[in-house]
XYZ file of C-alpha atoms in Angstrom:
484
model
C -2.602 2.303 30.896
C 0.224 2.835 28.966
C -0.252 4.438 25.419
C 1.994 6.450 23.017
C 2.101 9.947 23.786
C 2.725 12.870 21.300
C 3.439 16.830 21.138
C 3.614 19.117 18.230
C 7.065 19.736 18.487
C 8.067 15.721 18.808
C 5.717 14.339 16.156
C 7.683 13.670 12.800
C 5.458 11.311 10.477
C 3.128 12.439 7.521
C -0.423 11.810 7.769
C -2.883 10.641 5.243
C -5.271 13.745 5.690
C -2.219 15.995 6.309
C 0.361 15.666 3.794
C 3.235 18.052 3.693
C 3.316 21.181 1.903
C 5.599 21.334 -1.012
C 8.469 24.003 -0.865
C 8.437 26.992 -2.590
C 9.433 26.548 -6.359
C 12.329 28.314 -6.152
C 13.699 26.073 -3.168
C 15.059 22.817 -4.057
C 15.002 21.673 -0.348
C 13.321 22.526 3.108
C 15.437 23.564 6.089
C 15.071 20.958 8.848
C 12.964 23.467 10.450
C 10.649 23.507 7.437
C 10.591 19.781 7.371
C 9.136 19.698 11.298
C 6.219 21.702 9.916
C 4.908 18.835 7.680
C 4.464 16.523 10.253
C 1.897 15.162 12.165
C 0.135 16.756 15.010
C -0.295 13.494 17.033
C -0.157 10.113 16.207
C -3.383 7.719 16.884
C -2.929 5.280 19.550
C -1.457 1.732 19.098
C -3.405 -1.005 21.198
C -3.013 -4.434 21.906
C -5.307 -7.398 20.551
C -6.331 -9.241 17.550
C -8.121 -7.723 14.773
C -11.256 -9.307 15.977
C -11.085 -7.954 19.435
C -10.429 -4.674 17.923
C -13.470 -4.759 15.452
C -15.529 -5.882 18.593
C -14.492 -2.933 20.782
C -14.927 -0.321 17.975
C -18.803 -1.752 17.220
C -19.566 -1.644 20.800
C -18.707 1.907 21.045
C -20.602 3.148 18.135
C -23.698 0.661 19.198
C -23.420 2.477 22.691
C -23.638 6.034 21.347
C -27.120 7.926 21.795
C -28.969 7.973 18.673
C -26.313 6.463 17.099
C -25.001 9.599 15.770
C -21.531 8.538 14.698
C -21.391 5.445 12.869
C -18.578 6.006 10.595
C -16.586 3.412 8.831
C -13.441 2.522 10.317
C -10.018 0.370 9.524
C -8.646 -1.958 12.037
C -4.700 -2.333 11.171
C -2.866 -5.442 12.519
C 0.698 -4.306 12.342
C 1.868 -7.783 13.481
C 0.777 -8.849 10.032
C 3.220 -6.661 7.878
C 5.960 -8.043 10.180
C 5.244 -11.524 9.463
C 5.151 -10.388 5.742
C 8.733 -9.301 6.126
C 9.585 -12.517 7.255
C 8.052 -14.207 4.289
C 9.905 -12.248 2.302
C 13.761 -12.754 3.714
C 12.676 -16.659 3.807
C 12.003 -16.815 0.157
C 14.194 -13.742 -1.327
C 16.952 -13.116 1.124
C 19.312 -11.726 -1.604
C 16.877 -8.886 -3.131
C 16.102 -5.949 -0.849
C 12.654 -4.687 -0.553
C 11.804 -0.949 -1.263
C 8.202 -0.428 -0.145
C 6.166 1.249 -2.702
C 4.926 4.188 -0.848
C 2.056 4.826 -3.086
C 0.279 1.610 -2.029
C -0.198 2.691 1.619
C 1.726 5.595 3.130
C 0.218 4.874 6.629
C 2.268 6.486 9.377
C 2.678 3.214 11.678
C 3.334 1.038 8.555
C 5.949 3.079 7.216
C 7.759 3.383 10.814
C 7.602 -0.118 11.197
C 8.945 -0.989 7.452
C 11.719 1.750 8.453
C 12.859 -0.113 11.663
C 12.974 -3.337 9.660
C 15.843 -1.690 7.199
C 13.667 -1.294 4.176
C 14.443 0.979 1.732
C 11.393 3.007 -0.232
C 10.177 3.269 -3.687
C 8.693 6.945 -4.112
C 7.312 8.603 -7.114
C 6.879 11.915 -6.104
C 8.093 14.991 -4.258
C 5.220 14.606 -1.180
C 6.455 10.607 -1.187
C 10.051 11.561 -0.684
C 9.155 13.992 1.705
C 7.401 11.567 3.773
C 10.194 9.112 3.787
C 12.810 11.985 4.466
C 10.309 13.173 7.688
C 11.157 9.881 9.707
C 13.443 9.644 12.234
C 17.063 10.333 11.470
C 17.838 6.757 12.864
C 16.225 5.306 10.069
C 18.463 3.847 6.913
C 16.423 5.801 4.493
C 17.033 8.999 6.240
C 20.491 8.358 7.273
C 21.413 7.765 3.629
C 18.801 8.556 1.072
C 21.171 8.077 -1.955
C 21.201 4.587 -1.135
C 17.900 3.657 0.462
C 15.297 5.981 -1.512
C 14.627 5.364 -5.436
C 12.695 7.804 -7.026
C 10.861 5.148 -9.658
C 8.871 7.488 -11.777
C 10.418 7.692 -15.163
C 8.611 10.882 -16.249
C 9.160 13.431 -13.518
C 8.446 17.104 -13.216
C 11.557 19.209 -13.331
C 10.787 20.586 -9.702
C 10.780 17.203 -7.972
C 14.012 16.573 -9.677
C 15.550 19.484 -8.266
C 13.772 18.360 -5.070
C 15.465 15.056 -5.181
C 18.921 16.894 -6.031
C 18.649 18.946 -3.096
C 17.818 15.815 -0.558
C 20.564 13.692 -2.118
C 17.982 11.087 -3.330
C 20.196 9.861 -6.834
C 18.787 6.582 -7.921
C 16.308 7.784 -10.098
C 14.288 5.682 -13.166
C 14.124 7.051 -17.013
C 12.481 5.400 -20.407
C 12.929 8.085 -22.948
C 15.532 10.614 -24.199
C 13.608 13.723 -23.312
C 13.666 12.665 -19.460
C 17.212 12.378 -20.220
C 17.979 15.685 -21.313
C 15.991 16.890 -18.479
C 17.929 15.098 -15.676
C 21.157 16.204 -17.532
C 20.043 19.763 -17.171
C 18.756 19.808 -13.596
C 20.496 16.793 -11.956
C 23.786 15.684 -13.861
C 24.700 13.676 -10.977
C 22.065 11.538 -10.618
C 22.280 7.383 -10.542
C 20.277 6.442 -13.353
C 18.258 3.465 -13.947
C 16.617 2.399 -17.210
C 13.346 1.078 -16.991
C 12.725 -1.810 -19.702
C 9.465 -3.016 -21.202
C 8.329 -6.507 -20.402
C 5.698 -8.778 -21.175
C 2.882 -7.756 -18.458
C -0.244 -9.422 -19.922
C -0.309 -11.837 -17.267
C -0.746 -9.136 -14.449
C -4.252 -7.645 -13.128
C -2.862 -4.001 -13.362
C -0.524 -3.551 -16.712
C 1.804 -0.690 -16.782
C 3.609 -1.315 -19.879
C 1.179 0.960 -21.975
C 2.341 3.778 -19.949
C 6.279 3.170 -18.988
C 9.183 1.224 -20.181
C 11.631 0.986 -23.189
C 11.392 -1.804 -25.596
C 14.666 -3.623 -25.811
C 15.134 -2.412 -29.291
C 15.134 1.371 -28.037
C 17.589 0.443 -25.471
C 20.784 1.150 -27.528
C 20.034 4.314 -28.402
C 18.699 5.417 -24.895
C 21.759 4.424 -23.299
C 23.953 6.035 -26.191
C 22.225 9.263 -25.539
C 22.844 9.086 -21.626
C 26.656 8.291 -22.610
C 26.924 11.412 -24.758
C 25.185 13.760 -22.054
C 27.772 12.296 -19.461
C 25.394 10.606 -17.171
C 25.716 7.821 -14.912
C 23.359 4.688 -15.759
C 23.923 2.605 -12.878
C 21.352 -0.460 -13.917
C 18.073 -1.804 -14.943
C 14.707 -1.646 -13.792
C 11.470 -3.612 -14.805
C 7.865 -4.034 -13.100
C 5.955 -7.074 -14.514
C 2.515 -5.598 -13.678
C 0.395 -5.304 -10.455
C -0.987 -8.419 -9.318
C 1.164 -10.832 -11.399
C 0.174 -14.305 -11.631
C 2.666 -15.902 -13.639
C 5.826 -16.933 -12.439
C 7.414 -16.838 -16.343
C 6.861 -13.114 -16.296
C 9.831 -12.352 -13.473
C 12.155 -15.030 -15.729
C 11.183 -13.032 -18.941
C 12.081 -9.972 -17.516
C 15.175 -11.088 -15.842
C 16.346 -12.256 -19.177
C 15.701 -8.973 -21.016
C 17.322 -7.307 -18.143
C 20.566 -9.353 -18.698
C 20.535 -8.324 -22.498
C 20.283 -4.759 -21.152
C 23.108 -5.054 -18.940
C 25.298 -6.395 -21.807
C 24.439 -3.345 -24.034
C 25.399 -1.027 -21.294
C 28.658 -2.863 -20.877
C 29.253 -2.434 -24.880
C 28.978 1.272 -24.415
C 31.199 1.706 -21.459
C 28.867 1.315 -18.563
C 29.439 -0.696 -15.260
C 25.711 -1.222 -14.543
C 25.465 -2.649 -10.741
C 22.131 -2.696 -9.690
C 18.918 -4.423 -10.705
C 15.244 -3.489 -9.841
C 12.840 -6.134 -9.968
C 9.991 -4.299 -9.723
C 6.432 -5.007 -7.780
C 3.591 -7.091 -8.529
C 4.221 -9.476 -5.735
C 0.934 -10.772 -4.426
C -0.218 -11.925 -1.317
C -1.763 -15.610 -1.796
C 1.051 -16.793 -4.764
C 4.085 -14.889 -3.662
C 6.300 -18.080 -2.789
C 5.008 -19.615 -6.492
C 6.643 -16.383 -8.095
C 9.338 -16.319 -5.681
C 10.867 -19.888 -6.166
C 10.926 -18.809 -9.852
C 12.280 -15.151 -9.325
C 15.337 -16.002 -6.905
C 16.589 -18.611 -9.408
C 16.474 -16.833 -12.355
C 18.235 -13.724 -10.776
C 20.927 -16.047 -9.185
C 21.479 -17.623 -12.748
C 22.105 -14.325 -14.786
C 23.447 -12.177 -12.068
C 25.419 -14.514 -9.797
C 26.224 -13.219 -6.209
C 29.815 -13.150 -7.322
C 28.848 -10.222 -9.914
C 28.459 -7.962 -6.988
C 24.824 -6.973 -8.691
C 22.771 -5.287 -5.903
C 19.071 -6.457 -6.877
C 16.013 -4.613 -4.748
C 12.301 -4.782 -5.659
C 9.339 -2.583 -4.854
C 6.768 -4.629 -3.505
C 3.717 -2.690 -2.041
C 0.465 -4.628 -1.769
C 2.428 -7.798 -0.370
C 3.186 -5.983 2.921
C -0.151 -4.280 3.541
C -2.799 -6.197 1.584
C -3.635 -8.730 4.451
C -3.078 -5.983 7.561
C -5.915 -3.637 6.988
C -9.466 -4.956 7.609
C -12.705 -2.458 6.951
C -15.901 -2.176 9.078
C -18.697 -0.553 7.349
C -21.791 0.054 8.907
C -25.402 -0.398 6.972
C -27.127 2.881 6.721
C -30.110 2.011 4.876
C -31.825 -0.828 2.999
C -34.265 -1.559 -0.007
C -36.014 -4.897 -0.210
C -38.325 -6.223 -2.881
C -41.128 -5.337 -0.822
C -40.138 -1.666 -2.074
C -41.089 -2.519 -5.606
C -37.752 -2.902 -6.595
C -35.924 -5.450 -9.192
C -39.548 -7.094 -9.546
C -38.504 -8.264 -13.226
C -35.544 -10.087 -12.405
C -34.729 -13.755 -12.303
C -34.388 -15.947 -8.555
C -30.786 -15.324 -9.015
C -30.593 -11.285 -9.106
C -30.362 -9.429 -5.922
C -33.703 -9.036 -3.961
C -32.275 -6.319 -1.136
C -30.008 -3.363 -1.941
C -27.938 -2.278 1.271
C -26.599 1.067 1.411
C -23.177 1.491 3.622
C -21.380 4.063 4.866
C -18.611 3.850 2.509
C -18.165 3.536 -1.034
C -16.187 3.482 -4.461
C -15.207 6.996 -4.122
C -13.844 6.004 -0.454
C -11.829 2.802 0.485
C -13.718 0.813 -2.107
C -11.980 3.485 -4.607
C -9.871 -0.322 -5.364
C -13.138 -1.632 -7.016
C -12.226 0.980 -10.072
C -8.455 1.588 -10.195
C -7.163 -1.809 -8.614
C -9.370 -4.180 -9.904
C -10.165 -5.485 -6.407
C -12.998 -7.939 -5.735
C -13.967 -7.390 -1.939
C -15.851 -9.440 -0.160
C -18.337 -8.939 2.922
C -18.746 -10.831 5.641
C -21.515 -10.095 8.669
C -19.831 -8.202 11.809
C -23.361 -8.016 13.503
C -26.823 -9.780 12.585
C -29.831 -7.489 14.397
C -27.165 -5.577 16.565
C -25.538 -9.002 18.102
C -21.647 -9.437 17.490
C -21.152 -12.660 15.500
C -17.515 -12.110 16.701
C -18.455 -12.762 20.052
C -21.336 -15.524 20.123
C -20.031 -18.672 18.535
C -23.506 -19.945 18.284
C -24.811 -16.732 16.562
C -22.126 -17.330 14.234
C -22.604 -20.697 13.283
C -26.676 -19.756 13.352
C -26.069 -16.964 10.830
C -24.068 -19.364 8.519
C -26.917 -22.230 8.608
C -29.632 -19.423 8.304
C -30.896 -18.374 4.773
C -29.087 -16.339 2.832
C -30.286 -13.791 0.575
C -28.834 -12.253 -2.744
C -27.908 -8.485 -2.506
C -26.234 -5.630 -3.842
C -24.497 -3.284 -1.701
C -23.928 0.396 -2.442
C -21.607 3.249 -1.274
C -23.412 6.301 0.363
C -22.974 8.860 -2.200
C -25.767 10.185 -4.348
C -23.886 8.866 -7.417
C -25.301 5.341 -8.978
C -21.377 4.542 -10.237
C -21.133 4.085 -6.225
C -21.754 0.383 -6.232
C -19.358 -1.836 -4.357
C -21.075 -5.224 -5.233
C -23.409 -5.929 -7.685
C -24.751 -9.359 -6.336
C -23.180 -10.908 -3.296
C -25.099 -13.549 -0.606
C -25.374 -12.056 2.823
C -27.652 -13.245 5.962
C -31.243 -12.432 5.204
C -31.267 -11.115 9.137
C -29.559 -8.418 8.380
C -31.118 -4.835 8.982
C -30.248 -1.477 9.095
C -27.477 -0.380 11.691
C -25.820 -3.847 11.318
C -22.180 -3.863 10.429
C -20.278 -5.562 7.753
C -16.480 -6.699 7.602
C -14.042 -6.346 4.874
C -10.883 -8.385 4.878
C -7.451 -7.610 2.915
C -8.229 -3.988 2.215
C -4.876 -2.516 3.125
C -3.645 -1.994 -0.655
C -4.664 1.091 -2.633
C -7.776 1.676 -0.478
C -7.720 4.483 1.876
C -4.538 6.102 0.048
C -7.078 7.009 -3.125
C -10.000 7.966 -0.669
C -12.061 11.103 -1.425
C -14.347 12.920 0.493
C -16.772 12.940 -2.578
C -20.381 14.425 -1.562
C -19.194 15.361 1.870
C -18.513 11.580 3.225
C -15.433 11.549 5.678
C -12.744 8.960 5.255
C -12.703 5.719 7.300
C -10.274 6.182 10.507
C -7.700 3.601 11.252
C -7.595 1.935 14.553
C -4.004 0.237 14.977
C -2.813 -2.931 16.995
C 0.474 -4.543 17.463
C -1.364 -7.555 17.413
C -2.308 -10.445 19.759
C 0.432 -11.949 22.284
C 3.099 -13.235 19.996
C 6.702 -12.884 19.226
C 5.637 -10.828 16.025
C 3.450 -8.576 18.451
C 6.548 -7.765 20.831
C 8.866 -7.224 17.771
C 6.510 -4.666 16.574
C 6.296 -2.706 19.754
C 10.066 -2.983 20.250
C 10.972 -1.800 16.265
C 8.038 1.048 16.512
C 10.240 2.256 19.980
C 13.379 2.227 17.988
C 11.753 4.094 14.985
C 9.464 6.741 17.301
C 12.033 8.399 19.633
C 9.031 11.104 19.908
C 6.837 8.509 21.395
C 6.697 8.046 25.363
C 5.215 4.630 26.893
C 4.408 1.515 24.946
C 1.075 0.779 24.507
C -2.482 0.679 25.259
C -4.157 -2.072 26.108
C -8.112 -2.305 25.307
């Protein structure tokens, strides 16, 4: 049995629950020795096998414990899914360089795998920048941060601009004159990117209400940058998270072209276009086949314009599966919902994770997660196809699903259909829980965050490549992999 091993002096990745402490305010950059203090004590084991095999293994472990004392929620992260998403990206948008949006899921293995694949990183804070700078020195983002990290926050704290300057993170966005004056004072050598406002009405999460300069404000902003002797190198935009209309990207590209022309008229020579994020998992090819040609039409390869993007959920959405345990149940015999119609929930299930934990995506990201049974009356449906088929045919019941806290806001699903045979102690499975979930989870009311169990995937070329890449980007790790 082989597995990754680490020591305190060897590990060097930032952990969800142990984010690096910012340097003192008088310092603009931590010394190398300081950075080593902002690292993992150890990394979790990386297993081999399918998501289903890891779900089954961990449920069996929990169910075998005396008095069932540790029924914590847990994720299974299949890193081969992240790798497959990168292949999709390179197939559809070979010219556009992906800069992973760290805020979406700053998972240690995800970050290292993407670094091994040569991605750049979109960071919005000092902590996120430090997360990337703490990667091994053989990663492009740490070898050349000025070229592979973009500080994509148009409104930055002064201390964070100083930190970026001290660590050679040059590319940063702006959308207002106050930001320009601040940068001129603190980091006059920065490479600036003007963020323009686009039509984000066809997206699930709209950003235009907070960021982006309207086209009629662009001439004044660029003239101000010119007067301050600042170096503006390009244009960025974001059509909103979860965009479902390809035309939104086409329109944004046309606005970017107009901004390039304004910049040229003022003497700037723009050489970078940042097309932002918003890429979904299910409609990626549809979006890409409009975006790619639009970029080539308005910014042909021969112009030398570098094109980057800021995908987040696209890479991790499908890679993480969450398992939750039903810790309590109230049925119609408990005198609930007596006045409701036949379509209203007849059962209330309480599980050990909710909207203050991984399901914060319900409130913050407009997510609509769907539950499936993982066990029914303590029997794994994954391990028994006949039982699974029986549960599908079995009578379903309307139910609501609630988190564990003592807050009535903690409702994960108001109305859902699940097997009538579910009981306290059974497990539910939630797929596609990789984006904007664990990164914003809290320990409100004293409930712990879900652990993450990692797998490189089942036997496949993708699984082999994942292990190979992690060896390259994790020189502090010994061995290869732990088998179930």
